[in-house]
Amino acid sequence: MMVLISALLGGTGIICLLYRKSFLGFLIGTQLLVLGASSMIVSIGVSSKVIDQGYLFGFFIVLGSVAQLIIGFALAVRLFYLKNRTGMDELRSLKH
Amino acid sequence: MAIVNTNLTLIELVYWICSAVALGAALTATFMSSIRFAILSLWVCGLAVGGIFLSQGAELLAITQWIISTLGALCFIFYSVMLGEYHSEETTPLKRKLVSAILPTLAGLGFSGVIWLGSRSLSSANAGANALNMAPPSPENAHNLATIGKSLMDKQFLSLQILGLTLFLVVVGAGVIARPEMKEKSS
């Protein structure tokens, strides 16, 4: 049941990633996905009797999500400089 | 009294309440048209996941999660105000929104189903018993903070250094990405 709840949380993140049209909404989806992943790792660690490793792996995932969030905000600012808006469709313009 | 009658311990009660709040907040953050309420829901979801960690005995992770969720929500508010999205709401008609939500919902449910079925098969293959369906553990079984810290510094020291270096590079890289356009100096 613990893994099911974590999977549903990650699935909600997938829905948000695909449903939202703005870049900040996309970042919200990635955060939900990371929350589901970290809670799943901790739950599996508890269930598999490797509690320490589950906690530490979850700790690294949570701190890794900070890096992802920082780069996401920087990309949003860059996008706003270039296009004056932050829609997902404008992300392609960052390639050029 | 109800807790005693249903043999539900306080830890389990906290776990299930936090799970329900986390799922509800995640759904609200996904489908709410206002970005303000989406950010607020994401914050509540992060706090609830921290509660889940706490009920599983991971105090360090719970506190880290609470701090990061709060700071992340503040950053979301700051950037949404700066980028002009804080008061924006999607004006798509309800029927069109429902149609556009069908495929993402199916994809999300499929993702959850695949993860759950995979974890069940892994559980039956490795442990024999249905270990992943066990109730949340009591904190007496959890390892204390000193054990976690010692394990972090002894066994995972290289990973910790790599994580720190990654965060440093990310901060520097974010500054480079977000810099304003500079005109090239004519020589």
XYZ file of C-alpha atoms in Angstrom:
283
model
C 0.000 0.000 0.000
C 2.875 2.379 0.764
C 4.322 1.884 -2.693
C 0.900 2.352 -4.279
C 0.497 5.739 -2.601
C 3.968 6.801 -3.745
C 3.212 5.581 -7.264
C -0.027 7.576 -7.306
C 1.898 10.641 -6.169
C 4.412 10.173 -8.983
C 1.580 9.515 -11.434
C 0.021 12.831 -10.444
C 3.356 14.444 -11.296
C 3.238 12.813 -14.737
C -0.294 14.162 -15.241
C 0.842 17.652 -14.236
C 3.841 17.463 -16.588
C 1.611 16.626 -19.534
C -1.375 18.790 -18.625
C 0.174 22.121 -17.678
C 0.947 24.595 -20.445
C 3.225 26.993 -18.558
C 6.836 26.387 -17.594
C 6.176 26.969 -13.885
C 3.386 24.378 -14.045
C 5.892 22.008 -15.629
C 8.263 22.617 -12.707
C 5.412 21.896 -10.269
C 4.911 18.565 -12.055
C 8.579 17.655 -11.740
C 8.467 18.468 -8.031
C 5.473 16.160 -7.576
C 7.317 13.441 -9.482
C 10.368 13.829 -7.238
C 8.163 13.716 -4.126
C 6.676 10.432 -5.330
C 10.113 9.013 -6.139
C 11.660 9.913 -2.783
C 8.713 8.580 -0.783
C 8.787 5.389 -2.844
C 12.494 4.839 -2.198
C 11.990 5.353 1.539
C 8.983 3.012 1.586
C 10.836 0.305 -0.296
C 13.797 0.714 2.047
C 11.501 0.265 5.048
C 9.781 -2.732 3.505
C 12.999 -4.413 2.431
C 14.641 -3.954 5.859
C 17.404 -1.743 4.429
C 16.183 1.333 6.234
C 19.437 3.302 6.235
C 20.005 2.945 2.529
C 16.428 3.917 1.772
C 16.719 7.062 3.882
C 20.044 8.062 2.389
C 18.900 7.452 -1.164
C 15.765 9.499 -0.480
C 17.961 12.226 1.012
C 20.039 12.380 -2.172
C 16.911 12.458 -4.344
C 15.439 15.330 -2.328
C 18.650 17.351 -2.587
C 18.934 16.480 -6.282
C 15.499 17.961 -6.789
C 16.870 21.251 -5.461
C 19.412 21.290 -8.294
C 16.667 20.590 -10.794
C 14.548 23.399 -9.362
C 17.417 25.907 -9.526
C 18.122 25.135 -13.181
C 14.389 25.254 -13.941
C 14.055 28.731 -12.491
C 17.156 29.886 -14.374
C 15.689 28.561 -17.625
C 12.409 30.341 -16.871
C 14.250 33.624 -16.390
C 16.215 33.067 -19.610
C 13.004 32.298 -21.462
C 11.409 35.448 -20.119
C 14.384 37.522 -21.282
C 14.133 36.119 -24.790
C 10.389 35.777 -25.372
C 8.765 37.878 -22.652
C 6.621 34.917 -21.629
C 7.219 31.466 -20.177
C 5.067 29.053 -22.140
C 6.244 25.535 -22.853
C 6.085 26.188 -26.597
C 8.816 28.804 -26.349
C 11.326 26.328 -24.930
C 12.346 25.235 -28.404
C 13.714 28.699 -29.085
C 16.445 28.148 -26.479
C 18.198 25.755 -28.858
C 19.199 28.565 -31.219
C -11.204 5.609 21.683
C -11.770 4.964 17.993
C -8.060 4.456 17.558
C -8.026 1.759 20.222
C -11.095 0.014 18.826
C -9.759 -0.255 15.300
C -6.253 -1.245 16.463
C -4.867 1.703 14.546
C -1.795 3.143 16.190
C -1.090 6.850 16.227
C 1.811 6.423 13.815
C -0.387 4.615 11.320
C -3.071 7.254 11.716
C -0.519 9.988 10.974
C 0.716 8.015 7.979
C -2.729 7.626 6.428
C -3.769 11.216 7.115
C -0.552 12.519 5.561
C -1.006 10.206 2.574
C -4.543 11.436 1.975
C -3.480 15.070 2.314
C -0.512 14.531 -0.021
C -2.627 12.895 -2.723
C -5.374 15.512 -2.434
C -2.874 18.364 -2.581
C -1.086 16.784 -5.548
C -4.363 16.500 -7.460
C -5.204 20.112 -6.589
C -1.770 21.292 -7.730
C -2.252 19.425 -10.997
C -5.710 20.538 -11.993
C -6.108 23.954 -10.340
C -6.158 26.656 -12.999
C -4.762 29.357 -10.710
C -0.997 29.140 -10.281
C -1.293 30.613 -6.773
C -3.373 27.708 -5.510
C -1.184 25.251 -7.402
C 1.891 26.549 -5.563
C 0.070 26.444 -2.240
C -1.046 22.878 -2.931
C 2.495 21.863 -3.841
C 3.694 23.259 -0.520
C 1.006 21.356 1.391
C 1.906 18.203 -0.544
C 5.575 18.615 0.410
C 4.663 19.067 4.073
C 2.459 15.976 3.962
C 5.229 13.912 2.371
C 7.480 15.115 5.191
C 4.838 13.799 7.591
C 4.959 10.459 5.784
C 8.743 10.393 6.248
C 8.323 11.231 9.912
C 5.821 8.416 10.419
C 8.336 6.044 8.815
C 11.007 7.104 11.289
C 13.077 9.250 8.908
C 13.375 12.412 10.976
C 16.317 13.864 9.045
C 14.553 13.372 5.734
C 11.307 14.814 7.098
C 12.977 17.995 8.319
C 14.927 18.325 5.067
C 11.714 17.853 3.095
C 9.855 20.487 5.116
C 12.642 23.042 4.693
C 13.019 22.396 0.963
C 9.250 22.446 0.363
C 8.875 25.762 2.150
C 11.825 27.379 0.394
C 10.692 25.918 -2.935
C 7.188 27.326 -2.488
C 8.660 30.730 -1.657
C 10.819 30.572 -4.783
C 7.782 29.581 -6.863
C 5.847 32.573 -5.521
C 8.792 34.892 -6.121
C 9.353 33.723 -9.689
C 5.658 33.618 -10.591
C 5.316 37.227 -9.440
C 8.465 38.207 -11.316
C 7.384 36.453 -14.515
C 3.841 37.832 -14.335
C 2.044 34.544 -13.763
C 0.998 34.927 -10.151
C -2.471 36.281 -10.918
C -2.886 34.475 -14.208
C -5.584 31.854 -14.626
C -6.245 29.560 -17.532
C -9.320 30.709 -19.402
C -9.845 27.517 -21.377
C -13.479 26.352 -21.452
C -14.308 23.515 -19.079
C -15.218 21.050 -21.812
C -11.926 21.586 -23.601
C -10.016 21.292 -20.326
C -11.695 17.977 -19.600
C -10.829 16.654 -23.048
C -7.214 17.780 -22.770
C -6.929 16.137 -19.331
C -7.935 12.664 -20.516
C -4.644 11.577 -22.078
C -2.405 12.924 -19.248
C -4.662 11.212 -16.695
C -4.424 7.916 -18.533
C -0.643 8.278 -18.770
C -0.355 9.062 -15.051
C -2.578 6.158 -14.042
C -0.633 3.861 -16.357
C 2.640 5.010 -14.801
C 1.312 4.385 -11.297
C -0.017 0.968 -12.297
C 3.245 -0.118 -13.872
C 5.249 0.992 -10.825
C 2.882 -0.760 -8.441
C 2.758 -4.006 -10.419
C 6.547 -3.961 -10.801
C 7.059 -3.478 -7.084
C 4.658 -6.344 -6.343
C 6.480 -8.706 -8.659
C 9.838 -7.638 -7.217
C 8.494 -8.182 -3.740
C 7.236 -11.671 -4.472
C 10.441 -12.592 -6.295
C 12.846 -11.356 -3.646
C 11.144 -11.672 -0.326
C 8.643 -14.397 -0.916
C 6.116 -12.748 1.319
C 4.125 -9.705 0.313
C 6.566 -7.417 2.038
C 5.611 -4.189 0.329
C 2.070 -4.356 1.673
C 3.159 -4.220 5.261
C 1.855 -1.572 7.590
C 4.040 1.473 8.289
C 6.703 0.629 10.830
C 6.799 2.031 14.279
C 9.517 4.547 15.122
C 11.091 2.120 17.559
C 12.371 0.194 14.560
C 13.799 3.274 12.913
C 17.468 4.019 13.038
C 18.441 7.104 14.913
C 19.985 10.243 13.527
C 23.501 9.377 14.643
C 23.406 6.107 12.705
C 22.217 7.886 9.591
C 24.884 10.568 9.921
C 27.626 8.005 10.524
C 26.493 6.002 7.520
C 26.400 9.173 5.440
C 29.962 10.097 6.357
C 31.424 6.589 6.291
C 29.764 4.735 3.456
C 28.360 7.504 1.282
C 31.092 10.099 1.619
C 31.953 10.170 -2.090
C 28.274 10.501 -3.011
C 27.962 13.381 -0.578
C 30.959 15.154 -2.110
C 29.601 14.626 -5.625
C 26.233 15.983 -4.529
C 27.863 19.069 -3.050
C 29.921 19.627 -6.202
C 26.804 19.178 -8.333
C 24.879 21.743 -6.318
C 27.796 24.178 -6.591
C 27.993 23.727 -10.366
C 24.224 24.092 -10.640
C 24.271 27.413 -8.821
C 27.104 28.691 -11.028
C 25.421 27.346 -14.176
C 22.087 28.893 -13.235
C 23.800 32.249 -12.886
C 25.308 31.830 -16.353
C 22.020 30.735 -17.939
C 19.966 33.514 -16.396
C 22.393 36.336 -17.181
C 21.059 39.152 -19.356
C 22.155 39.419 -22.978
C 25.396 41.359 -23.225
C 26.274 43.195 -26.400
C 29.593 42.137 -27.820
C 32.261 44.769 -27.546
C 33.540 45.922 -30.875
C 37.292 45.627 -30.975
